Amino acid sequence: YAAKRQLSGALRYDPALDLASAQTLSLLTELRRAVEHNELRLYLQPKLALHGQPGLAAEALVRWQHPQRGLVAPMHFIPFAEQTGFVRQLTLWIFEEVARLLAAQEARHLPLRVSVNLSTRDLLDPELSTRLAAILARHGVQASAFCLEITESAIMDDPQRAEAMLNRLSQQGFKLSIDDFGTGYSSLAYLRRLPVDELKIDKSFVMGMQAGEDDAMIVRSTIELAHNLGLTVVAEGVETAAILERLRTLACDEAQGYHIARPLPVDDFLAWQARQG
Ligand code: C2E
Ligand code: MG
Ligand code: MG
Ligand code: MG
């Protein structure tokens, strides 16, 4: 009973968490067990092409199928996993699940492109690109089928080391995306130097497009900026048909959001794709 109380306490993320506390150790044990007992789940959310070639694309989003608590959303354990460094194992698990799926889809002649989220810890791990390369080789898939999503704040944590790793990943053939664009503190001059392929407009701006002209203007300007820099631009958090149409008019390249589809378990995602024809 005591252990259970500690876990439920720890799942309410506390930024002032003492890394040596019993609570922290308990959640870390739970997370390790989650990987060993296959409690993590890969979910995929479709990315819809608004113009031109409708290649199949999705973002990988992790869930934790906890034996007592049910399906746990990443906000309840990703910040903790980042703080403890456990996220590096979690990233490799997600990456391998995606690689396995990509290999299976290629065998069925249904190629897919998948975006995987990286955290600061991943980016600053000197072993990252070697570990990813080993997984690619094991499953016989190309780096170019992957897009790696990094937030501005993850980059700005240690810009020099981040830049070196991004250059390596780009040379390996991975596509790179700046996630939650507009919420961080990176400078445009700096972003311009990075080997980035895509900007992903944060959902707060996209969701606000309906209510206010400020957010609509920010979205429009970001699309223009991305295109002027030669980047693809994706809107996340598209919740209504009206916003989707507006993004199409603004020449946004891709859209992602509940109006199109929620993040889905792999089998449901493949069924969704098949229905699109
Ligand atoms: P993110 O990478 O920015 O992912 C987008 C989040 O927005 C996802 O939340 C997605 O479910 C949600 N979303 C998508 N469409 C809509 C919409 O129309 N409306 C609203 N309100 N939300 C929408 P989710 O899956 O809860 O993930 C939250 C965050 O957790 C992610 O934000 C990402 O930062 C992190 N995360 C998720 N999976 C992973 C992972 O495998 N590795 C790492 N490092 N981080 C992950
Ligand atoms: Mg993302
Ligand atoms: Mg995002
Ligand atoms: Mg986010």
XYZ file of C-alpha atoms and ligand atoms in Angstrom:
326
model
C 0.000 0.000 0.000
C 2.810 2.370 0.913
C 4.598 1.633 -2.381
C 1.416 2.313 -4.320
C 0.923 5.651 -2.585
C 4.495 6.606 -3.384
C 3.960 5.747 -7.038
C 0.768 7.733 -7.410
C 2.497 10.648 -5.721
C 5.476 10.420 -8.042
C 3.278 10.244 -11.111
C 2.108 13.726 -10.278
C 5.323 15.249 -11.562
C 7.047 17.505 -9.093
C 9.816 19.657 -10.602
C 11.449 19.966 -7.197
C 11.784 16.198 -7.035
C 14.688 14.982 -4.944
C 16.491 12.486 -7.166
C 17.468 10.298 -4.230
C 14.027 10.156 -2.630
C 12.167 6.894 -2.101
C 9.403 8.206 -4.382
C 11.813 8.744 -7.248
C 13.460 5.369 -6.833
C 10.049 3.755 -6.783
C 8.952 5.364 -10.054
C 12.283 4.554 -11.661
C 11.813 0.894 -10.669
C 8.307 1.013 -12.135
C 9.595 2.448 -15.415
C 12.336 -0.169 -15.724
C 9.723 -2.827 -15.100
C 7.506 -1.192 -17.716
C 10.161 -1.783 -20.373
C 10.968 -5.335 -19.186
C 7.291 -6.327 -19.016
C 6.329 -4.682 -22.302
C 4.050 -2.107 -20.747
C 5.072 0.712 -23.077
C 2.887 1.176 -26.153
C 3.656 2.789 -29.481
C 0.862 5.070 -30.687
C 0.879 6.759 -34.083
C -0.860 9.967 -35.112
C -1.297 10.518 -38.870
C 0.279 13.549 -40.551
C -1.870 14.694 -43.469
C -0.293 16.190 -46.612
C -2.315 19.277 -47.634
C -0.857 19.664 -51.113
C 0.765 17.345 -53.608
C 1.964 13.825 -52.858
C -0.004 12.174 -50.039
C 2.846 9.926 -48.771
C 1.954 8.087 -45.578
C 3.388 9.785 -42.507
C 2.853 9.723 -38.744
C 4.285 10.817 -35.402
C 5.261 8.174 -32.827
C 3.892 8.965 -29.346
C 4.511 6.743 -26.342
C 1.895 5.542 -23.832
C 2.322 3.438 -20.683
C -0.153 0.612 -20.199
C 0.157 0.469 -16.423
C -1.234 -2.668 -14.736
C -3.131 -0.634 -12.106
C -3.467 2.866 -13.517
C -4.500 2.014 -17.064
C -3.179 3.971 -20.033
C -0.826 6.699 -18.760
C -0.116 9.773 -20.938
C 3.498 10.844 -21.563
C 3.142 14.093 -19.579
C 2.999 11.918 -16.434
C 6.319 10.163 -16.998
C 8.365 11.801 -19.788
C 9.473 14.791 -17.651
C 10.538 12.360 -14.926
C 12.259 10.094 -17.462
C 14.125 13.138 -18.787
C 15.193 14.190 -15.327
C 16.606 10.760 -14.468
C 18.078 10.043 -17.902
C 15.803 7.012 -18.309
C 14.341 8.672 -21.407
C 17.359 7.472 -23.410
C 16.201 3.861 -22.968
C 12.645 4.895 -23.740
C 13.725 6.617 -26.965
C 15.640 3.528 -28.104
C 12.590 1.375 -27.347
C 10.295 3.648 -29.407
C 12.860 3.901 -32.208
C 13.180 0.109 -32.412
C 9.395 -0.399 -32.443
C 9.146 2.105 -35.290
C 12.027 0.483 -37.190
C 10.301 -2.909 -36.934
C 7.059 -1.402 -38.245
C 8.815 0.396 -41.114
C 10.505 -2.841 -42.187
C 7.142 -4.664 -42.163
C 5.448 -1.872 -44.132
C 8.237 -1.795 -46.711
C 7.835 -5.555 -47.204
C 4.130 -4.864 -47.917
C 5.060 -2.057 -50.335
C 3.325 0.473 -48.078
C 6.250 2.724 -47.184
C 5.723 5.006 -44.225
C 7.619 7.955 -42.789
C 7.603 8.279 -38.997
C 8.594 11.163 -36.728
C 10.181 10.248 -33.381
C 10.562 12.732 -30.509
C 14.025 13.216 -29.010
C 14.683 14.784 -25.618
C 17.628 16.903 -24.470
C 19.149 13.844 -22.850
C 19.109 11.985 -26.177
C 20.643 14.872 -28.050
C 23.485 15.256 -25.573
C 24.252 11.526 -25.510
C 27.417 11.024 -27.603
C 26.334 7.419 -28.297
C 22.975 8.425 -29.827
C 23.812 8.263 -33.521
C 25.738 4.973 -33.134
C 22.849 3.381 -31.247
C 20.301 4.529 -33.827
C 22.514 3.237 -36.659
C 22.670 -0.196 -34.979
C 18.861 -0.357 -34.812
C 18.542 0.680 -38.474
C 21.006 -2.055 -39.480
C 19.215 -4.679 -37.383
C 15.915 -4.010 -39.161
C 17.267 -3.097 -42.585
C 15.570 0.312 -42.775
C 16.849 3.648 -44.067
C 17.420 6.697 -41.870
C 15.513 8.774 -44.438
C 12.237 7.077 -43.384
C 12.622 8.805 -40.002
C 12.140 12.381 -38.955
C 13.598 13.291 -35.553
C 11.657 15.982 -33.647
C 13.606 18.240 -31.303
C 12.277 21.209 -29.351
C 14.000 24.584 -29.399
C 14.650 24.327 -25.666
C 16.368 20.935 -26.078
C 18.705 22.564 -28.597
C 19.312 25.688 -26.533
C 20.272 23.654 -23.436
C 23.749 23.198 -24.892
C 23.708 24.675 -28.414
C 27.219 23.622 -29.409
C 26.826 19.968 -28.480
C 23.310 19.918 -29.928
C 24.541 21.368 -33.203
C 27.315 18.762 -33.463
C 24.850 15.909 -32.875
C 22.282 17.368 -35.302
C 24.967 17.572 -37.980
C 25.846 13.930 -37.416
C 22.227 12.793 -37.506
C 21.603 14.788 -40.660
C 24.670 13.279 -42.341
C 23.336 9.853 -41.381
C 20.245 10.652 -43.461
C 17.674 11.466 -40.762
C 15.210 14.275 -41.462
C 15.133 16.807 -38.606
C 12.207 18.843 -37.309
C 11.872 21.648 -34.756
C 8.907 20.693 -32.534
C 6.643 23.153 -30.679
C 8.089 25.962 -32.806
C 7.369 29.406 -31.398
C 7.364 28.427 -27.715
C 11.132 28.384 -27.133
C 13.856 30.960 -27.033
C 16.035 29.987 -29.964
C 17.126 32.721 -32.317
C 16.254 32.503 -35.986
C 19.850 33.253 -36.907
C 20.876 30.202 -34.945
C 18.166 27.881 -36.292
C 19.193 28.843 -39.801
C 22.619 27.254 -39.268
C 21.165 23.912 -38.258
C 20.532 21.142 -40.814
C 16.777 21.255 -40.155
C 14.162 20.115 -42.720
C 10.877 20.970 -41.015
C 9.223 23.404 -38.592
C 6.303 22.191 -36.538
C 4.097 25.073 -35.393
C 3.110 24.639 -31.755
C -0.488 23.633 -31.196
C -1.195 26.627 -28.946
C -0.977 28.938 -32.000
C -2.887 26.562 -34.270
C -5.689 26.059 -31.744
C -5.886 29.828 -31.228
C -6.358 30.564 -34.934
C -10.128 30.317 -34.640
C -10.507 32.709 -31.727
C -8.026 35.459 -32.474
C -6.246 37.147 -35.353
C -2.985 37.283 -33.379
C -2.478 33.533 -33.476
C -3.661 33.369 -37.089
C -1.054 35.997 -37.964
C 1.675 34.085 -36.115
C 0.760 30.910 -37.995
C 0.719 32.712 -41.342
C 4.087 34.363 -40.680
C 5.644 31.086 -39.538
C 4.516 29.324 -42.715
C 6.068 32.123 -44.790
C 9.247 32.082 -42.740
C 9.611 28.306 -43.073
C 9.100 28.449 -46.816
C 11.550 31.335 -47.197
C 14.120 29.196 -45.361
C 13.341 26.254 -47.654
C 11.706 24.211 -44.877
C 8.575 22.096 -44.796
C 5.997 23.346 -42.292
C 3.590 21.257 -40.228
C 0.704 22.479 -38.061
C -0.021 20.393 -34.950
C -3.229 20.558 -32.884
C -5.663 20.886 -35.806
C -9.009 20.352 -34.081
C -11.557 21.765 -36.568
C -12.405 21.591 -40.273
C -12.308 25.402 -40.440
C -8.707 25.540 -39.208
C -7.688 22.741 -41.582
C -9.128 24.677 -44.538
C -7.452 27.868 -43.437
C -4.082 26.097 -43.197
C -4.582 24.749 -46.701
C -5.259 28.270 -47.972
C -2.108 29.489 -46.194
C -0.078 26.824 -48.087
C 0.855 24.909 -44.935
C 2.396 21.606 -46.082
C 1.112 19.118 -43.528
C -1.400 18.977 -40.683
C -1.784 16.830 -37.598
C -4.566 16.914 -35.032
C -7.693 15.427 -33.496
C -9.824 16.641 -36.416
C -7.798 14.351 -38.707
C -7.150 11.516 -36.236
C -6.105 10.990 -32.624
C -2.902 9.110 -31.803
C -3.841 5.456 -32.446
C -2.468 2.031 -31.502
C -0.474 0.635 -34.455
C -3.210 -1.722 -35.727
C -5.850 1.032 -35.607
C -3.455 3.385 -37.378
C -2.880 0.861 -40.200
C -6.664 0.353 -40.506
C -7.137 4.142 -40.630
C -4.519 4.413 -43.383
C -6.162 1.616 -45.375
C -9.526 3.426 -45.217
C -7.989 6.608 -46.691
C -7.465 4.717 -49.986
P 4.582 16.663 -28.973
O 5.744 15.941 -29.542
O 4.463 18.101 -29.287
O 3.315 15.826 -29.466
C 2.074 16.410 -29.791
C 1.098 16.230 -28.659
O -0.131 16.896 -29.024
C 0.713 14.772 -28.402
O 0.428 14.660 -27.012
C -0.594 14.645 -29.194
O -1.418 13.608 -28.724
C -1.208 15.994 -28.940
N -2.176 16.371 -29.966
C -2.214 15.977 -31.260
N -3.235 16.544 -31.908
C -3.878 17.322 -31.012
C -5.042 18.168 -31.090
O -5.691 18.324 -32.127
N -5.393 18.828 -29.946
C -4.691 18.693 -28.779
N -5.117 19.353 -27.710
N -3.590 17.902 -28.670
C -3.206 17.224 -29.778
P 0.959 13.438 -26.167
O 0.912 12.181 -26.971
O 0.242 13.464 -24.864
O 2.486 13.790 -25.946
C 2.851 14.939 -25.227
C 4.324 15.211 -25.338
O 5.077 14.157 -24.723
C 4.820 15.260 -26.788
O 4.557 16.516 -27.355
C 6.294 15.001 -26.572
O 6.946 16.162 -26.161
C 6.279 14.006 -25.420
N 6.381 12.651 -25.961
C 5.418 11.810 -26.400
N 5.941 10.637 -26.824
C 7.295 10.751 -26.672
C 8.405 9.873 -26.924
O 8.276 8.760 -27.428
N 9.655 10.352 -26.603
C 9.845 11.602 -26.073
N 11.097 12.004 -25.797
N 8.832 12.440 -25.835
C 7.566 12.024 -26.125
Mg 6.513 15.907 -31.400
Mg 4.749 19.442 -30.678
Mg 4.470 19.540 -27.100
